[in-house]
Coordinates of C-alpha atoms in Angstrom, one line a residue:
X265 CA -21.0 43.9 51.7
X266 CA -20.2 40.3 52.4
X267 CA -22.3 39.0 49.7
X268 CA -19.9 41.7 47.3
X269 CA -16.6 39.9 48.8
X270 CA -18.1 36.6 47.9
X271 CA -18.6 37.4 44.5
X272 CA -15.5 39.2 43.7
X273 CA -13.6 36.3 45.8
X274 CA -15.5 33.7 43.3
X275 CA -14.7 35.7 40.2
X276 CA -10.7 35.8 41.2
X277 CA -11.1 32.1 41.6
X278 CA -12.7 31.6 38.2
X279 CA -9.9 33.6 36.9
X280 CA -7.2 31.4 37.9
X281 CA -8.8 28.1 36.6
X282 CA -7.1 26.6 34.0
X283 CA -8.6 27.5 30.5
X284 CA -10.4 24.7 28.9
X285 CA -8.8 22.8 26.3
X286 CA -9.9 24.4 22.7
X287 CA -10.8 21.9 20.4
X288 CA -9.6 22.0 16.8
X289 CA -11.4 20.0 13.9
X290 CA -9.6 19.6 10.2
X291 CA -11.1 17.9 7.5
X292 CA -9.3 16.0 5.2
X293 CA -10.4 15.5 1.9
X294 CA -8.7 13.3 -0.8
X295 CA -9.7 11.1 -3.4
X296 CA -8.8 7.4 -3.5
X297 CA -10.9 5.2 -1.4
X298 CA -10.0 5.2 2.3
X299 CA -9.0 1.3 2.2
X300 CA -6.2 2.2 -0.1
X301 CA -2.8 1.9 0.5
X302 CA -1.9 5.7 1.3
X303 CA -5.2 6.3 3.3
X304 CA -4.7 3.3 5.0
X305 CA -1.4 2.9 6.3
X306 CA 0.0 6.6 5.6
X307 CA -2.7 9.2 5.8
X308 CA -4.8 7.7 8.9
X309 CA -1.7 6.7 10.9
X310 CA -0.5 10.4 10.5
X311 CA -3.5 11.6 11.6
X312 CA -3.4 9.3 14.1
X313 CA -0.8 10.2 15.7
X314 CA -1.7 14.1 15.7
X315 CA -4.9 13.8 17.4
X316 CA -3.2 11.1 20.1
X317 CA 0.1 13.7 20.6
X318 CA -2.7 16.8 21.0
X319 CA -4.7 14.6 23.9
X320 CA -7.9 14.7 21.8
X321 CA -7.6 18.8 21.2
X322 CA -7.3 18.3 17.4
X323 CA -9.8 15.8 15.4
X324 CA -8.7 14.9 12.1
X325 CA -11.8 14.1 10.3
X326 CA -11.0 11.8 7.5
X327 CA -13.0 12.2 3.6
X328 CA -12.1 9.6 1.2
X329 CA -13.2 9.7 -2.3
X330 CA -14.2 13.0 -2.9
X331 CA -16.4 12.2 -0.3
X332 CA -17.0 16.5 0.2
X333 CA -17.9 17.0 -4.0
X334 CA -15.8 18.0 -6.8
X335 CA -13.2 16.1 -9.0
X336 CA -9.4 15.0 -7.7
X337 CA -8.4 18.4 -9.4
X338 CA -10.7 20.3 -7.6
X339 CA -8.6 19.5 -4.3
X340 CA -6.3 22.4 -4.3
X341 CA -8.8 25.1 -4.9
X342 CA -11.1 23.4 -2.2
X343 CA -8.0 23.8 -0.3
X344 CA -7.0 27.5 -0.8
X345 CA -11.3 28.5 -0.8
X346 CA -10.5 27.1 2.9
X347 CA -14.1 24.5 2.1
X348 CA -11.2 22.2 3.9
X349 CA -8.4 22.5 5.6
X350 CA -6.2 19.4 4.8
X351 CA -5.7 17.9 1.4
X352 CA -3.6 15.3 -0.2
X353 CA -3.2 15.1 -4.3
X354 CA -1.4 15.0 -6.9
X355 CA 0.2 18.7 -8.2
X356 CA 0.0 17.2 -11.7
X357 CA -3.7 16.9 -11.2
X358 CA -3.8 20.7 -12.4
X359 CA -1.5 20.8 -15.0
X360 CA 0.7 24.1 -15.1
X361 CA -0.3 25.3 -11.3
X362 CA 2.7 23.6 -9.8
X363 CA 5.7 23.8 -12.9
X364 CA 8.9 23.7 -10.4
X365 CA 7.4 20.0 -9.0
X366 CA 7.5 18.9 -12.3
X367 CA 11.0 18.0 -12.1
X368 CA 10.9 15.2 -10.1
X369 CA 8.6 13.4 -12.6
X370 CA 11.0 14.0 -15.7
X371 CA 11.5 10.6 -17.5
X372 CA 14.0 8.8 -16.0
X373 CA 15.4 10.6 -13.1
X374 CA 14.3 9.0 -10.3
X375 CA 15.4 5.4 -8.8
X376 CA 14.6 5.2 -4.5
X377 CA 11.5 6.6 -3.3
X378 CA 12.5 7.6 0.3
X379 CA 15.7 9.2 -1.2
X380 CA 13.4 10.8 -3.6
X381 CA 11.2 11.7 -1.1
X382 CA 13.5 13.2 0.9
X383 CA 15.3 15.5 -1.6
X384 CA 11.7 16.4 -2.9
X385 CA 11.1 17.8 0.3
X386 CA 14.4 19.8 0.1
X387 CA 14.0 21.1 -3.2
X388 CA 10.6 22.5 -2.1
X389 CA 11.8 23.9 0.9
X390 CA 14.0 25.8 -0.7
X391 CA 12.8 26.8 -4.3
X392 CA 8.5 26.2 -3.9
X393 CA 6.9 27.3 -0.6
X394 CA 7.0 30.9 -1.5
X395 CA 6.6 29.9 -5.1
X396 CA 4.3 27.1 -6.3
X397 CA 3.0 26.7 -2.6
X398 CA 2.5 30.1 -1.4
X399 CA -0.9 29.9 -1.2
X400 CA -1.1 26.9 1.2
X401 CA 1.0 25.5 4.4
X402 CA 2.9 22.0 3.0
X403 CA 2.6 19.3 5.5
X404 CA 4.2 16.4 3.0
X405 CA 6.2 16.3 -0.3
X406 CA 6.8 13.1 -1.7
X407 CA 7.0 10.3 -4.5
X408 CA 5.8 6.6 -5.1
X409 CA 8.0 3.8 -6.4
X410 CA 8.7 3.1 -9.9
X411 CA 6.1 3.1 -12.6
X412 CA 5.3 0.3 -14.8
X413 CA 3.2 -0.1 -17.8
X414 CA -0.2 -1.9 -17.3
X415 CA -1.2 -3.1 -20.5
X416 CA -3.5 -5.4 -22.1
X417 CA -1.1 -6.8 -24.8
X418 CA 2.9 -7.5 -24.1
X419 CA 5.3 -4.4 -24.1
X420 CA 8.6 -6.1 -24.7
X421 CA 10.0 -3.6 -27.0
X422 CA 9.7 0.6 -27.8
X423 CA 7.4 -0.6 -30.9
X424 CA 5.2 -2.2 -29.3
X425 CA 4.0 1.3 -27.7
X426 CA 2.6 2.5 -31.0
X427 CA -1.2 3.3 -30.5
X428 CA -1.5 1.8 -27.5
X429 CA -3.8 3.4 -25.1
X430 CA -2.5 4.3 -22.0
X431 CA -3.8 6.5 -19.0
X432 CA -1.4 9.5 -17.9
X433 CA -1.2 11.1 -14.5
X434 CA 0.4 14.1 -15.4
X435 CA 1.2 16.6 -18.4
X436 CA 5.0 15.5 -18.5
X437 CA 4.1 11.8 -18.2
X438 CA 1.2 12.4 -21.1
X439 CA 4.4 13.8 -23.5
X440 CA 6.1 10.8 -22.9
X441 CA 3.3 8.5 -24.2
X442 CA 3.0 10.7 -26.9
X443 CA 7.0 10.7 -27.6
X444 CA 7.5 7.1 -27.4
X445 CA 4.5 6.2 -29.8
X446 CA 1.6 5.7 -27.5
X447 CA -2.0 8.0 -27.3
X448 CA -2.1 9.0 -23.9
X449 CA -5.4 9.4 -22.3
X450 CA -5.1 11.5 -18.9
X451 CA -7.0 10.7 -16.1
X452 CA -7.5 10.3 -12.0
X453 CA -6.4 7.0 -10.8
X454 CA -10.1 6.7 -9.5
X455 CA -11.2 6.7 -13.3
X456 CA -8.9 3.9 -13.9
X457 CA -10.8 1.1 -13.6
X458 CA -13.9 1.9 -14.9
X459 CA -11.8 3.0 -18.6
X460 CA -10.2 -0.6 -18.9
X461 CA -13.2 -2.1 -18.3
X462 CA -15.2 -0.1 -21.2
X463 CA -11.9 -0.4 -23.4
X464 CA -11.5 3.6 -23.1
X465 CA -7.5 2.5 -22.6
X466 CA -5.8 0.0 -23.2
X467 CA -3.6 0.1 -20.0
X468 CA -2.5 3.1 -17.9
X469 CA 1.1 4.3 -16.1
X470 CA 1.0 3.3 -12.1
X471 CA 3.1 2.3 -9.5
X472 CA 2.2 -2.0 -8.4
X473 CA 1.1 -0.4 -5.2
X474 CA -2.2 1.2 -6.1
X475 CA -2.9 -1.7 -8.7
X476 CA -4.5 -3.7 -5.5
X477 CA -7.3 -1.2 -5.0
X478 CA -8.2 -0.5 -8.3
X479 CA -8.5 -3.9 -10.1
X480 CA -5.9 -3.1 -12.4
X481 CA -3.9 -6.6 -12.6
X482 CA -7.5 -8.3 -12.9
X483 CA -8.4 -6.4 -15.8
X484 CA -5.2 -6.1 -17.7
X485 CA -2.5 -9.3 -17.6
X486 CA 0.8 -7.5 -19.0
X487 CA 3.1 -5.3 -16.6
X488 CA 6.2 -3.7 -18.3
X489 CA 9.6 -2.9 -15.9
X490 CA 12.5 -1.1 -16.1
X491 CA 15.5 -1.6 -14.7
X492 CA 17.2 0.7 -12.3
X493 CA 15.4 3.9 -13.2
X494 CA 11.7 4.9 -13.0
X495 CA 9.9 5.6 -16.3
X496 CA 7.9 7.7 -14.5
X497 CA 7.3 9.1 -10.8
X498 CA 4.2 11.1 -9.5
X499 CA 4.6 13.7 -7.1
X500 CA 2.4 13.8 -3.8
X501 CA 1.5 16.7 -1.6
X502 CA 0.0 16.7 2.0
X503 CA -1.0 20.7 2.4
X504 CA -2.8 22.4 4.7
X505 CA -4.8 25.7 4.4
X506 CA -2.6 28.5 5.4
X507 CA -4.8 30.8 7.3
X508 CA -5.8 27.5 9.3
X509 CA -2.6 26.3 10.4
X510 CA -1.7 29.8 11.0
X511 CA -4.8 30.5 13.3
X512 CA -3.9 27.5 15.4
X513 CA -2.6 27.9 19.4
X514 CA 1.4 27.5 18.9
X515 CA 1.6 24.3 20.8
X516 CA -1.1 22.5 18.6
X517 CA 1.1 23.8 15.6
X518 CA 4.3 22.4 17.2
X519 CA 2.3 18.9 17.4
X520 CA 1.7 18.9 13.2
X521 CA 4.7 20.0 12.9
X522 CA 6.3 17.7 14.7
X523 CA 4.4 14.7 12.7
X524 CA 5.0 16.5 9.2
X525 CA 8.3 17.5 6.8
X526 CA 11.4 15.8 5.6
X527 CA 11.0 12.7 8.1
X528 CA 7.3 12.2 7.4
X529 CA 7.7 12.6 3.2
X530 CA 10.8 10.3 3.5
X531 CA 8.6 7.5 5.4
X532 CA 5.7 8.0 3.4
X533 CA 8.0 7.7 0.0
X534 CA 9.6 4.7 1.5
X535 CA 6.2 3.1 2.6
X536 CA 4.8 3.1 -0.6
X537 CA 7.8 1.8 -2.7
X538 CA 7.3 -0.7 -0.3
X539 CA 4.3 -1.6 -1.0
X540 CA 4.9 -2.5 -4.7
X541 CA 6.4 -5.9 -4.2
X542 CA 3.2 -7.7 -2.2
X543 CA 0.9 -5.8 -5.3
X544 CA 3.6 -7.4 -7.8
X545 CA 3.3 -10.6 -6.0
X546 CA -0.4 -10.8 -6.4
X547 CA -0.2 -10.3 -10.1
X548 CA 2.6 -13.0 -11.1
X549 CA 0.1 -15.5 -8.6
X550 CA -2.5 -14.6 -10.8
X551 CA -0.8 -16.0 -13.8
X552 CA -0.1 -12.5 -15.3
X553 CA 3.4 -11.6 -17.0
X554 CA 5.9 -9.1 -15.6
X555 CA 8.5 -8.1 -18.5
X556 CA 11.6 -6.7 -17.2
X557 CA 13.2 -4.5 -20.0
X558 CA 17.1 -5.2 -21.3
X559 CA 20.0 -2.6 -20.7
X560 CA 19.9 -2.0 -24.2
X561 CA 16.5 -1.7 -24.4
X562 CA 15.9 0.8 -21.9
X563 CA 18.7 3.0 -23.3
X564 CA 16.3 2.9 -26.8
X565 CA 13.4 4.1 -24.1
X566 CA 16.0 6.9 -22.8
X567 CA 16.8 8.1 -26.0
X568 CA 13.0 8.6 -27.3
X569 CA 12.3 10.4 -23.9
X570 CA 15.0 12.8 -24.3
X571 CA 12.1 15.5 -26.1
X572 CA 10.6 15.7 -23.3
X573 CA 13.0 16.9 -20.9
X574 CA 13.8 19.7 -24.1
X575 CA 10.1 20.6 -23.8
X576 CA 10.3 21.0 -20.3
X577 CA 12.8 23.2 -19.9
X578 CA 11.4 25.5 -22.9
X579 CA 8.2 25.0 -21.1
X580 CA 10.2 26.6 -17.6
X581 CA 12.2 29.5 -19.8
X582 CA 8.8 30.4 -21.4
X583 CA 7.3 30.6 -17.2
X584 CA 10.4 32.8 -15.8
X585 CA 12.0 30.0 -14.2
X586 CA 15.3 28.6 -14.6
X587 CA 14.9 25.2 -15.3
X588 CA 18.2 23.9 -16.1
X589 CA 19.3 25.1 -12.9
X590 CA 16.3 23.8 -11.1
X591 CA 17.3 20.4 -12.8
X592 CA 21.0 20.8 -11.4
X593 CA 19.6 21.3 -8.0
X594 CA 16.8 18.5 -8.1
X595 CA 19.8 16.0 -8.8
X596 CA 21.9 17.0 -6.7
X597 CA 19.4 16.2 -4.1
X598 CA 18.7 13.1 -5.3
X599 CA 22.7 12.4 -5.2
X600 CA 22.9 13.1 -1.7
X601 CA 19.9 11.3 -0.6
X602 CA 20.3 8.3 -2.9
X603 CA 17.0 9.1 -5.0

C-alpha cells in the first residue's frame, strides 16, 4: 500500500515538472554563396538573433548555394513541397508565379531602397499574401539599390545598347533589354560569372553590391549609372513554409515574428543599398570607368522603356488583375515612404 502511495505521489510530482523545452530546427536554403553580402550580414544575423531570442529552442540551419540540390528557381517549390522550411529568392526567378511583385521592378520607378522596402512590404500585405503568397508564410519583402549596367565596352548613350549582351534577372527587366536595343540573356546571379568569362554576355544588370562576390568588376571594366531613378530593381522574398510556421508553439512564433516584417524588409533594403558604394569603390580603385548618364539622356532611356510598362499592364488585364490600380497603389507607397 505504501509502495502504491509512493508511486502515485512520484507520478503527481513528475506531472508538475516543467515541460522540457521543444526544440525546433528550420533549414534555410538559398542560393548565393554564404560569404555574400545578404547571407553574410542580413540572412545569418536574422537568424541569429532568432535562435539567441528563443534561448537555443529554434536552430536555424543555414544552406548556401543550393547547397540542398536543385536550381535558384527551384527554391519556391522546395519551399511549398515543405523539403525546407525557410527560403530566400528572387520571385522573378519563376517568371509569371508571382505577377503582382512585378511592380516594383517596372523601369524606372524606384529611387531609395529602405523606402522601397518598406512600401513593398505594404503593398504585399495588403494585395499578395492571400494572392501570389498564399501558399507560403512571408517573413521579408524587399529590394536592392539601384541597378547599373556591367558591361565590357562603354554605355554612354541608348545606342550604344544595340546587340550588346546582357544578363537579366527577371522577365520585366529581360523586355527592357530587348526594348532598348540589347539581347537579354536571363540567368541566376550565381551563373554570372562563369558567362562573362566564356563570353556567353557581354555584361549583365546588378546592383554594385553583389559585384564583390561574383567577380564582376574584374571581368568587365565599364559600369553605366543613372541618375535619380533605378533602371532596374529586383524584388527579394524571405518565406517560410506555411504548415511549419503554423505548427510552431505560439511563443516561438511570436519570436520570428518579432524579427520579421515591415522593420526587418526596411533594414534589409537599406543594408544592401548600402552596400553599393564600398563595391563601387573597389571598381573606380581598380582603374575601371563608372559613367553617370545626363538628364537628357536618361529621359531618352525613359522614353524607350515606356513599352514595357504597356506590356505589363496588358500582361496583368490578360491575368484578372487590375494593374493600373495596383500601379497607383505601389506609388503611392513609395510616396509615403520615400521609395
Amino acid at each position: 500500500m505504501l509502495a502504491r502511495a509512493l508511486a502515485a505521489l512520484a507520478f503527481a510530482l513528475g506531472l508538475a515538472q516543467p515541460v522540457a523545452a521543444q526544440e525546433v530546427t528550420l533549414r534555410l536554403h538559398q542560393f548565393l554563396p554564404a560569404q555574400s553580402y545578404v547571407p553574410a550580414e542580413i540572412l545569418d544575423p536574422w537568424a541569429d538573433r532568432i535562435e539567441a531570442a528563443s534561448n537555443g529552442r529554434i536552430k536555424i540551419e543555414r544552406f548556401a548555394s543550393m547547397q540542398l540540390g536543385g536550381k535558384p528557381a527551384d527554391l519556391v517549390d522546395q519551399l511549398v513541397d515543405g523539403v525546407v522550411d525557410i527560403i530566400w529568392t528572387l520571385p522573378g526567378y519563376t517568371p509569371g508565379r508571382f505577377p503582382r511583385t512585378e511592380v516594383f521592378e517596372l523601369p524606372f520607378l524606384l529611387s531609395d531602397a529602405e523606402g522601397a522596402s518598406r512600401a513593398f512590404w505594404q503593398t504585399a500585405e495588403a494585395e499578395m499574401f492571400d494572392t501570389d503568397f498564399k501558399d507560403m508564410h512571408i517573413l521579408g519583402t524587399w529590394v536592392h539599390g539601384p541597378g547599373v549596367i556591367h558591361a565590357s565596352r562603354p554605355v554612354l548613350t541608348l545606342e550604344d545598347m544595340a546587340g550588346l549582351r546582357l544578363r537579366a534577372p527577371t522577365r520585366i527587366t529581360a523586355q527592357l533589354l530587348e526594348g532598348l536595343g540589347a539581347v537579354a540573356v536571363g540567368m541566376a546571379v550565381p551563373a554570372v560569372p562563369e558567362a562573362l568569362s566564356k563570353g556567353v554576355i557581354d555584361g549583365a544588370l546588378l546592383p554594385w553590391e553583389v559585384t564583390s562576390s561574383i567577380r564582376a568588376a574584374e571581368l568587365v571594366h565599364n559600369h553605366t549609372e543613372f541618375p535619380g531613378r533605378a533602371i532596374y530593381a529586383a524584388t527579394f522574398i524571405l518565406a517560410m513554409n506555411s504548415d511549419r510556421y503554423a505548427g510552431l508553439p505560439p511563443d516561438l512564433r511570436a519570436i520570428i515574428d518579432a524579427e520579421s516584417g515591415a522593420a526587418f524588409s526596411a533594414m534589409a533594403g537599406r543594408m544592401q543599398q548600402g552596400a553599393d558604394a564600398p563595391m563601387r569603390a573597389e571598381a573606380v580603385a581598380a582603374g575601371n570607368t563608372v559613367t553617370v548618364l545626363s538628364e537628357a539622356e536618361l529621359a531618352r532611356w525613359q522614353a524607350a522603356s515606356e513599352p514595357v510598362l504597356a506590356k505589363w499592364l496588358a500582361d496583368m488585364a490578360a491575368a484578372g488583375i487590375d494593374g493600373a490600380g495596383l500601379l497607383e497603389r505601389a506609388k503611392a507607397a513609395l510616396a509615403a515612404n520615400g521609395g
